[in-house]
Every structure is written in structure tokens, then in C-alpha cells.
mmCIF file of N, CA and C in Angstrom:
data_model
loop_
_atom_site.group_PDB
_atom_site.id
_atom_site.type_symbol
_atom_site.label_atom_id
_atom_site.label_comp_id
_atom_site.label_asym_id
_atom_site.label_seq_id
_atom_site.Cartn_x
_atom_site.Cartn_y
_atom_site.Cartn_z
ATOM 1 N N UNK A 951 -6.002 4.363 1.460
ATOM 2 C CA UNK A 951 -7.272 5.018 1.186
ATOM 3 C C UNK A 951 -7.429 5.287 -0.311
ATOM 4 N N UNK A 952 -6.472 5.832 -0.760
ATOM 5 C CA UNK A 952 -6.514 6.090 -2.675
ATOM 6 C C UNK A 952 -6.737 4.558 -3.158
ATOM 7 N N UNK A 953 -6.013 3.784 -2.592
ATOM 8 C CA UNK A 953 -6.222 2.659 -3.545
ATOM 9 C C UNK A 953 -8.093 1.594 -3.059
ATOM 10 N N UNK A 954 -8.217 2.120 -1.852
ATOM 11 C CA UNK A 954 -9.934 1.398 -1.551
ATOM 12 C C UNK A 954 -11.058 2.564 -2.902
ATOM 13 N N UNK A 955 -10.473 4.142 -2.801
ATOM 14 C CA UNK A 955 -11.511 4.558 -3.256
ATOM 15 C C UNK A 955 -11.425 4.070 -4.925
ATOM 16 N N UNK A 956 -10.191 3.662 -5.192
ATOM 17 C CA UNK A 956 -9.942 3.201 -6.991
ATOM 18 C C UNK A 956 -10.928 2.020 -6.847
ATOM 19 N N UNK A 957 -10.669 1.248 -5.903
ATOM 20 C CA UNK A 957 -11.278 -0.138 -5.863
ATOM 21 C C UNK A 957 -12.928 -0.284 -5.867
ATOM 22 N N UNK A 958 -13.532 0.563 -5.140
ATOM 23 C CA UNK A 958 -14.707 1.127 -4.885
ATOM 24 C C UNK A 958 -15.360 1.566 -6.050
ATOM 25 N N UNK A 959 -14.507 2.349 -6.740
ATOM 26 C CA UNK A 959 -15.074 3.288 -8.203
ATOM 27 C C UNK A 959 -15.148 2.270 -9.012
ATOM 28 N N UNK A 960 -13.992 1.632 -9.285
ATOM 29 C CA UNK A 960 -14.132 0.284 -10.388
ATOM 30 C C UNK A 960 -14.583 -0.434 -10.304
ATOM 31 N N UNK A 961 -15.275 -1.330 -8.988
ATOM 32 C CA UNK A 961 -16.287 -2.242 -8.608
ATOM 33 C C UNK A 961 -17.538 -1.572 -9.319
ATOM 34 N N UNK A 962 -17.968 -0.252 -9.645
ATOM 35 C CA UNK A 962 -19.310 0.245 -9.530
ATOM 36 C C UNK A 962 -19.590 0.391 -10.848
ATOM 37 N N UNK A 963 -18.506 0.086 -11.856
ATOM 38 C CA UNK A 963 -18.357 0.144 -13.444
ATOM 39 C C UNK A 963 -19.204 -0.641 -13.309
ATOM 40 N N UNK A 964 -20.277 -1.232 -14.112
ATOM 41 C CA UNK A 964 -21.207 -2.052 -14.504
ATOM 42 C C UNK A 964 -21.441 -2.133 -16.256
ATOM 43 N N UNK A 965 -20.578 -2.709 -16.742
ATOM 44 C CA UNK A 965 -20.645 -3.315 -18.400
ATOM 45 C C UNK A 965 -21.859 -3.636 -18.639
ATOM 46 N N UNK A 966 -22.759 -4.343 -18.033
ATOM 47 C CA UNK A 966 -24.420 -4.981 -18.270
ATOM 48 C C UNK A 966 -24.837 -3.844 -18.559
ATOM 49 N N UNK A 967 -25.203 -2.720 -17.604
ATOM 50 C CA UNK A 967 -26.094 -1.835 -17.247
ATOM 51 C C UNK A 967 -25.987 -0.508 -17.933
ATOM 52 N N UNK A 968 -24.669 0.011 -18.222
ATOM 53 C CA UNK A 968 -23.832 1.149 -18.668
ATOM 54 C C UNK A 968 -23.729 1.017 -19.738
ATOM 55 N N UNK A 969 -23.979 1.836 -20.740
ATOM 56 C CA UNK A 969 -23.559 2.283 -21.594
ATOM 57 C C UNK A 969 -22.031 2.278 -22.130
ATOM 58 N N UNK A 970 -21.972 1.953 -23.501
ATOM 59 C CA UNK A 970 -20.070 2.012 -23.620
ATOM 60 C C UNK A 970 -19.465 3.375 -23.036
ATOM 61 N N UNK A 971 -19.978 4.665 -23.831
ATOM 62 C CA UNK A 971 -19.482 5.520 -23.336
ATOM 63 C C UNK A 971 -19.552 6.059 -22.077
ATOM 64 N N UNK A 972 -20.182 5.633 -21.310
ATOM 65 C CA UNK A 972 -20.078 5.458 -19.823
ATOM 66 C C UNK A 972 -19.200 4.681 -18.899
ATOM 67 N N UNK A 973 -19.469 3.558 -19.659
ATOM 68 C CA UNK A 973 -17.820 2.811 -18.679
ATOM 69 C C UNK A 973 -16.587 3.282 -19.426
ATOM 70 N N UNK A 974 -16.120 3.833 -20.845
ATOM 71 C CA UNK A 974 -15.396 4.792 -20.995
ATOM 72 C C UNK A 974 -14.682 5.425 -20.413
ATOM 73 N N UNK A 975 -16.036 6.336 -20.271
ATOM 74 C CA UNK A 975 -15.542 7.565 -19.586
ATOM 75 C C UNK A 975 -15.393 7.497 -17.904
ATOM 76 N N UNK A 976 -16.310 6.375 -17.512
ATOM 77 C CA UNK A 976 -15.607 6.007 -15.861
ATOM 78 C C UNK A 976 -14.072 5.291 -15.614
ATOM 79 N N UNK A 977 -13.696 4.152 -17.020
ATOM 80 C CA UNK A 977 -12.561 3.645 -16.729
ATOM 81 C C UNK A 977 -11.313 5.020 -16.955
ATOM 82 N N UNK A 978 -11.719 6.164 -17.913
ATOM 83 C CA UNK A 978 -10.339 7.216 -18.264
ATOM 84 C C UNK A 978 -10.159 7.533 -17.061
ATOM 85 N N UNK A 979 -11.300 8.338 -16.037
ATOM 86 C CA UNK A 979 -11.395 8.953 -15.170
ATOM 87 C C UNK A 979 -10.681 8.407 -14.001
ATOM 88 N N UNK A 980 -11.342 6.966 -13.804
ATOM 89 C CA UNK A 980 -10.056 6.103 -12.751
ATOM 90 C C UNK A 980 -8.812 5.813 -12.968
ATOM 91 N N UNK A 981 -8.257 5.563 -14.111
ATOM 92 C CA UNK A 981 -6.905 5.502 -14.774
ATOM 93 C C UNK A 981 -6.392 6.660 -14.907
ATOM 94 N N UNK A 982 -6.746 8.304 -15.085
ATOM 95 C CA UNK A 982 -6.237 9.043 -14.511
ATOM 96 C C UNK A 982 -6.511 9.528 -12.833
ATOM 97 N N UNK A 983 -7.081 9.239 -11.888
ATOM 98 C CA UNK A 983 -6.814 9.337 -10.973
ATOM 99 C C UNK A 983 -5.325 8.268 -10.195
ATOM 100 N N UNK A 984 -5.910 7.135 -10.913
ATOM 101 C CA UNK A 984 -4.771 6.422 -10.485
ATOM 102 C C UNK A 984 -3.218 6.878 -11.022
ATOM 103 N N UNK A 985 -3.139 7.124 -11.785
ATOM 104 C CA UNK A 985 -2.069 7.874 -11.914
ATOM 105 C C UNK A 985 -1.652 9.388 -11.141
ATOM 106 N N UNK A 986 -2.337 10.114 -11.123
ATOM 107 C CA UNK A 986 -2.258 11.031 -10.253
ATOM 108 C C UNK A 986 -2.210 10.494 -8.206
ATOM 109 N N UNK A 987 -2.794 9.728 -8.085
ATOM 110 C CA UNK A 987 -2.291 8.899 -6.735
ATOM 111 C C UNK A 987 -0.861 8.299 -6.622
ATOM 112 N N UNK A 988 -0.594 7.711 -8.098
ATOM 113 C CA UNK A 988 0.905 7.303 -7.722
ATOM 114 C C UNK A 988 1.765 8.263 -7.974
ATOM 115 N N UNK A 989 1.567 9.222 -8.240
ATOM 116 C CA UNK A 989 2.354 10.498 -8.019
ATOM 117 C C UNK A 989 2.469 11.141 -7.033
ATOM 118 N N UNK A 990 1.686 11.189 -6.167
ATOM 119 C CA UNK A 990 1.546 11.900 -4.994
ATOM 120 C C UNK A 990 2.285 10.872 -4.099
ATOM 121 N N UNK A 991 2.493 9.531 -4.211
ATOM 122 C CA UNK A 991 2.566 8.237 -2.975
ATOM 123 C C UNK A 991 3.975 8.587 -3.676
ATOM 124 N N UNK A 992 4.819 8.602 -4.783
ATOM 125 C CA UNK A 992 6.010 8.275 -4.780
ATOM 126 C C UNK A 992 6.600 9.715 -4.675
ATOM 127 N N UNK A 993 6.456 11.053 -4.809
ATOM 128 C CA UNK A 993 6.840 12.185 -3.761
ATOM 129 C C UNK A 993 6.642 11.878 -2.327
ATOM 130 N N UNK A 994 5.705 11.136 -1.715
ATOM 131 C CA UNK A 994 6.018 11.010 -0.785
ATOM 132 C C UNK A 994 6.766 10.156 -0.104
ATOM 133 N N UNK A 995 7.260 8.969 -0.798
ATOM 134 C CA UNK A 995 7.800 8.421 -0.591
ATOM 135 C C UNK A 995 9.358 8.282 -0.510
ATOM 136 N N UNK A 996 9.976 9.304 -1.401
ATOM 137 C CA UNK A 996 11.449 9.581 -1.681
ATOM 138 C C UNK A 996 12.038 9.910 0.037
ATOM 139 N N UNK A 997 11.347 10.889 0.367
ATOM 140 C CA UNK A 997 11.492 11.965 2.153
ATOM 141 C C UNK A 997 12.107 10.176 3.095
ATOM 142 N N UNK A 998 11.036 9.363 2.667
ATOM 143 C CA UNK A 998 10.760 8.740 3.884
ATOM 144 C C UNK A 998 11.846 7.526 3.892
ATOM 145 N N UNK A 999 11.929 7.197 2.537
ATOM 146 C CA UNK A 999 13.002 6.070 2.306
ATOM 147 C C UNK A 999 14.307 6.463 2.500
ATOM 148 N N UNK A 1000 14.202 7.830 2.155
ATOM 149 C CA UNK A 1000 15.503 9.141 2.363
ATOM 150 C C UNK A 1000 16.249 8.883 3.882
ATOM 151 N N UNK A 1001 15.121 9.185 4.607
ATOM 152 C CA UNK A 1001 15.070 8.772 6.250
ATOM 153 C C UNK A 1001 16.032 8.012 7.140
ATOM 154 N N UNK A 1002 15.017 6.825 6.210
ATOM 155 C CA UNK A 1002 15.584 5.703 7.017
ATOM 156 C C UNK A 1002 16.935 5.041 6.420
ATOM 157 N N UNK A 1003 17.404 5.623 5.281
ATOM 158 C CA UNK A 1003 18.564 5.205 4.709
ATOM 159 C C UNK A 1003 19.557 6.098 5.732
ATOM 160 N N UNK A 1004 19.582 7.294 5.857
ATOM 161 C CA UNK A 1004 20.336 7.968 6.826
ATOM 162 C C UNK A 1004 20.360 7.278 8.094
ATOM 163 N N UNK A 1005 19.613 6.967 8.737
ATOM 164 C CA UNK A 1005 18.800 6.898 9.916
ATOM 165 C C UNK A 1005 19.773 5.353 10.305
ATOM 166 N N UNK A 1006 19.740 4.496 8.999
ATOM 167 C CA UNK A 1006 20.492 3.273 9.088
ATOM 168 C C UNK A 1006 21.865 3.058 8.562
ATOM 169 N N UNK A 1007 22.206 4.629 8.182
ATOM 170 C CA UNK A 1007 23.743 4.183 7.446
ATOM 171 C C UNK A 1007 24.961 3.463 8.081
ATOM 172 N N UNK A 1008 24.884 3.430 8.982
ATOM 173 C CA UNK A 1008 25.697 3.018 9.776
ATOM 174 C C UNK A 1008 26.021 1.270 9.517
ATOM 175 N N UNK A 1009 25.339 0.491 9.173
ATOM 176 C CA UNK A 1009 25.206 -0.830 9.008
ATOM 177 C C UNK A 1009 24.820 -1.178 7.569
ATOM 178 N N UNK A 1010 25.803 -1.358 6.603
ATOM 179 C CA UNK A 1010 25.623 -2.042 5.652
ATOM 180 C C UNK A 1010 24.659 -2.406 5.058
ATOM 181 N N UNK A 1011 24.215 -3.807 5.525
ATOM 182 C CA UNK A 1011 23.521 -4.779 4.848
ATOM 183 C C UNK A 1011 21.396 -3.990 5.344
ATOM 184 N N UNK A 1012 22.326 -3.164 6.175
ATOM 185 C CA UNK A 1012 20.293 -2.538 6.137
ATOM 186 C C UNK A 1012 20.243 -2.039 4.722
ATOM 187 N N UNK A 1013 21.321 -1.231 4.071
ATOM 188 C CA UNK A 1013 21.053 0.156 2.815
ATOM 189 C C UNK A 1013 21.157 -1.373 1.730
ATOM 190 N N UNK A 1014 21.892 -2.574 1.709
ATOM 191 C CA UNK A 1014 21.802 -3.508 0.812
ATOM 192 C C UNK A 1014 20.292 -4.137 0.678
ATOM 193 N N UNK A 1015 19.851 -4.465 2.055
ATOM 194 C CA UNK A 1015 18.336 -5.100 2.482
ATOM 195 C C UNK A 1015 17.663 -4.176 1.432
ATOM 196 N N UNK A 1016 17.764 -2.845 1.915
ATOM 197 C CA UNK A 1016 16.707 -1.840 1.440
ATOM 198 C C UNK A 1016 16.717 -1.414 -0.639
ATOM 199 N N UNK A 1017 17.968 -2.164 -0.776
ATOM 200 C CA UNK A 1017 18.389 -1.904 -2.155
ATOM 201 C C UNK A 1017 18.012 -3.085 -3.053
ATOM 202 N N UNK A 1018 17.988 -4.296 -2.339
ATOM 203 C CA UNK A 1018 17.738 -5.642 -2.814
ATOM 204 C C UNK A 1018 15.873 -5.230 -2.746
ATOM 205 N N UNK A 1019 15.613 -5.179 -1.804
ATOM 206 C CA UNK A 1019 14.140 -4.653 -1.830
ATOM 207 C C UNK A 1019 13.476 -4.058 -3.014
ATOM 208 N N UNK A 1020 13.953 -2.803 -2.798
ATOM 209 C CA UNK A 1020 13.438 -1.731 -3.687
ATOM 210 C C UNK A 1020 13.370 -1.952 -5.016
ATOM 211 N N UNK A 1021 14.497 -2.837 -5.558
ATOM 212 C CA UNK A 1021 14.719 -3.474 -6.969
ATOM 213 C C UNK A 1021 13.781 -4.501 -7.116
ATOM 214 N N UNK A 1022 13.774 -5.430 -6.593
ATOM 215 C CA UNK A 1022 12.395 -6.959 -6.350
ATOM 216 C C UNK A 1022 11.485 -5.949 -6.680
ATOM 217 N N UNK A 1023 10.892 -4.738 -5.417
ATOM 218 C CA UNK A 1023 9.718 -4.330 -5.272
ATOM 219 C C UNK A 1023 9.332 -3.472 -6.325
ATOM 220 N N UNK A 1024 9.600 -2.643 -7.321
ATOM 221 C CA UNK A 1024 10.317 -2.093 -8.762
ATOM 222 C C UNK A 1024 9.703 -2.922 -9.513
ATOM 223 N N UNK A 1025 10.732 -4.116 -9.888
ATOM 224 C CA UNK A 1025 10.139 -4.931 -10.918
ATOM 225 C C UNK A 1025 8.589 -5.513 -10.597
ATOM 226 N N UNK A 1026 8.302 -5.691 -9.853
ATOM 227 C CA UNK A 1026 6.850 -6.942 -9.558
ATOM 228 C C UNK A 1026 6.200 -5.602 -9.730
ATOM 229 N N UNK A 1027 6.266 -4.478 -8.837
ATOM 230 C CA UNK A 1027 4.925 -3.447 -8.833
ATOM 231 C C UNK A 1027 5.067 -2.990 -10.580
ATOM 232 N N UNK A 1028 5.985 -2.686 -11.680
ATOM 233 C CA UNK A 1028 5.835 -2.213 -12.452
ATOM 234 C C UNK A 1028 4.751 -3.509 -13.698
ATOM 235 N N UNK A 1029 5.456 -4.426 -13.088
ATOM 236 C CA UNK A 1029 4.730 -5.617 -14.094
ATOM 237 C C UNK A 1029 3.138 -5.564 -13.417
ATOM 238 N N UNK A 1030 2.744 -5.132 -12.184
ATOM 239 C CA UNK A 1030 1.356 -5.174 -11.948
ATOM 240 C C UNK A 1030 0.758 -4.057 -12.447
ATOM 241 N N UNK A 1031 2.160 -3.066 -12.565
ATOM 242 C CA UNK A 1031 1.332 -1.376 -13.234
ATOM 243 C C UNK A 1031 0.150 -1.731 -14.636
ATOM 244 N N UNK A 1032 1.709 -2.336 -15.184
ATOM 245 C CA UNK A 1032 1.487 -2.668 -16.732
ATOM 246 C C UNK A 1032 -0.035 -3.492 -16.751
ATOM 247 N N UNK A 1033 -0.079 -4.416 -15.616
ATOM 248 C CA UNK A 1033 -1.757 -5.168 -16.229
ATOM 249 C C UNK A 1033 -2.762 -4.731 -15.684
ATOM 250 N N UNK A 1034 -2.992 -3.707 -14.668
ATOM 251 C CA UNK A 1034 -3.987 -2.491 -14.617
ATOM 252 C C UNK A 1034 -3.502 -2.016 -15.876
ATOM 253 N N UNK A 1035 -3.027 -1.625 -16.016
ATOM 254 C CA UNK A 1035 -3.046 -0.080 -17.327
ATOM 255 C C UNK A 1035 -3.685 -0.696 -18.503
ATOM 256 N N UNK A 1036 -3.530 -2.086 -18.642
ATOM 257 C CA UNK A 1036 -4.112 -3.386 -20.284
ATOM 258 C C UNK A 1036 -5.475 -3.464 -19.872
ATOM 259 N N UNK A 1037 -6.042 -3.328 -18.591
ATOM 260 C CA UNK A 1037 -7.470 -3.615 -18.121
ATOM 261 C C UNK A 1037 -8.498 -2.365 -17.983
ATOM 262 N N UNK A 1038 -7.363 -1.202 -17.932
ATOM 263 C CA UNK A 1038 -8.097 0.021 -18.156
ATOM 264 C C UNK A 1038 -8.282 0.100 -20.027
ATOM 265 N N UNK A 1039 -7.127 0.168 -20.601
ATOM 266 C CA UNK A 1039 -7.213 0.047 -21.746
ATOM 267 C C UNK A 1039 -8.436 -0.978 -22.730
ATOM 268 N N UNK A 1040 -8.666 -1.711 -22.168
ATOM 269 C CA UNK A 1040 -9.621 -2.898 -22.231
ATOM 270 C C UNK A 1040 -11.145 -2.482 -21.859
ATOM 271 N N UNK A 1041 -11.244 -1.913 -20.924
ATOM 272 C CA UNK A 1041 -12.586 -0.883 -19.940
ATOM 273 C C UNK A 1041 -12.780 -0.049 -21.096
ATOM 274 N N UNK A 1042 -12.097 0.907 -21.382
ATOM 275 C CA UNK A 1042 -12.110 1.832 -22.299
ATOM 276 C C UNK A 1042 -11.881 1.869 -23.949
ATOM 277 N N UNK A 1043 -11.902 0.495 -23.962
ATOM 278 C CA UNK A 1043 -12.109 0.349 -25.842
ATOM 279 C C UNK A 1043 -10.282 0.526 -26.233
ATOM 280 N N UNK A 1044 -9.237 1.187 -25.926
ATOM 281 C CA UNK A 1044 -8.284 1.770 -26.563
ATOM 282 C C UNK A 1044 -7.747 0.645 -27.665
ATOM 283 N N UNK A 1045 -7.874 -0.808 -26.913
ATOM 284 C CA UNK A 1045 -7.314 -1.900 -28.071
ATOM 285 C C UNK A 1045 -8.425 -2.066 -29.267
ATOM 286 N N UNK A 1046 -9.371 -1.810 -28.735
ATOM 287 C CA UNK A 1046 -10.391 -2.079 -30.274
ATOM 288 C C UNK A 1046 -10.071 -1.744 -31.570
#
């Protein structure tokens, strides 16, 4: 749901129609919400991964599965962080 309403808000940016300081101030506003969403998703997320690591200690190659994972899933999501964050930066003038 956080990530349809980011998607929703940023679809509605309109560069033609808007004013600079308007898509500005709509791209800061979504780039800090989005940040404040992935704060809330990765507190919630510690509990749950917490979980099922207990939940599976018993068998090895699940806490390896889940470790090989988490590292893959780490690197790729941080490299996608990074090119939202260049496209907000971009929305909002910061490279100009």
C-alpha cells in the first residue's frame, strides 16, 4: 500500500503543467515520505525475519537460504534505492 500510494503521487507530478517549484516541492515531499515508509517496513521487518530464523533453526541450510537471500536481496534493493533517490534528485533540481 505505501509503495501504490508513492506510485500514485509520482504519476500525478506533471513537468508540462507544474510549475518548477511545484514539482519540487511534490518530488521532496515523496522522497521524504518514502523514506519514512522504509523505516517503518524495516522495523517491521527485523520481528518477522527474527521469527522465522528461530522458528527454522533447527535445519541449517534454511538460516544459510535465508542469509544467501538477504545479502542478494541487500545488494539489488540498495542499487534500486540509489536510482530512485538520482530521479528524485533529478525531479527536484538538486543536480542542477
Amino acid at each position: 500500500m505505501m509503495d501504490l500510494y508513492l506510485m500514485i503521487g509520482i504519476k500525478k507530478i506533471d513537468c508540462c503543467s507544474m510549475g518548477v517549484a511545484e514539482v519540487a516541492e511534490k518530488a521532496r515531499y515523496y522522497r521524504r515520505r518514502h523514506h519514512m515508509f522504509m523505516a517503518v517496513l524495516i522495523v517491521l521487518l527485523v520481528p518477522v525475519l527474527g521469527s522465522v530464523a528461530v522458528a527454522l533453526s533447527d535445519d541449517m541450510s534454511y538460516i544459510w537460504g535465508m542469509a544467501v537471500g538477504g545479502t542478494v536481496g541487500l545488494v539489488l534493493g540498495i542499487g534500486i534505492y540509489l536510482k530512485i533517490m538520482r530521479e528524485y534528485r533529478t525531479l527536484y533540481g538538486a543536480d542542477a
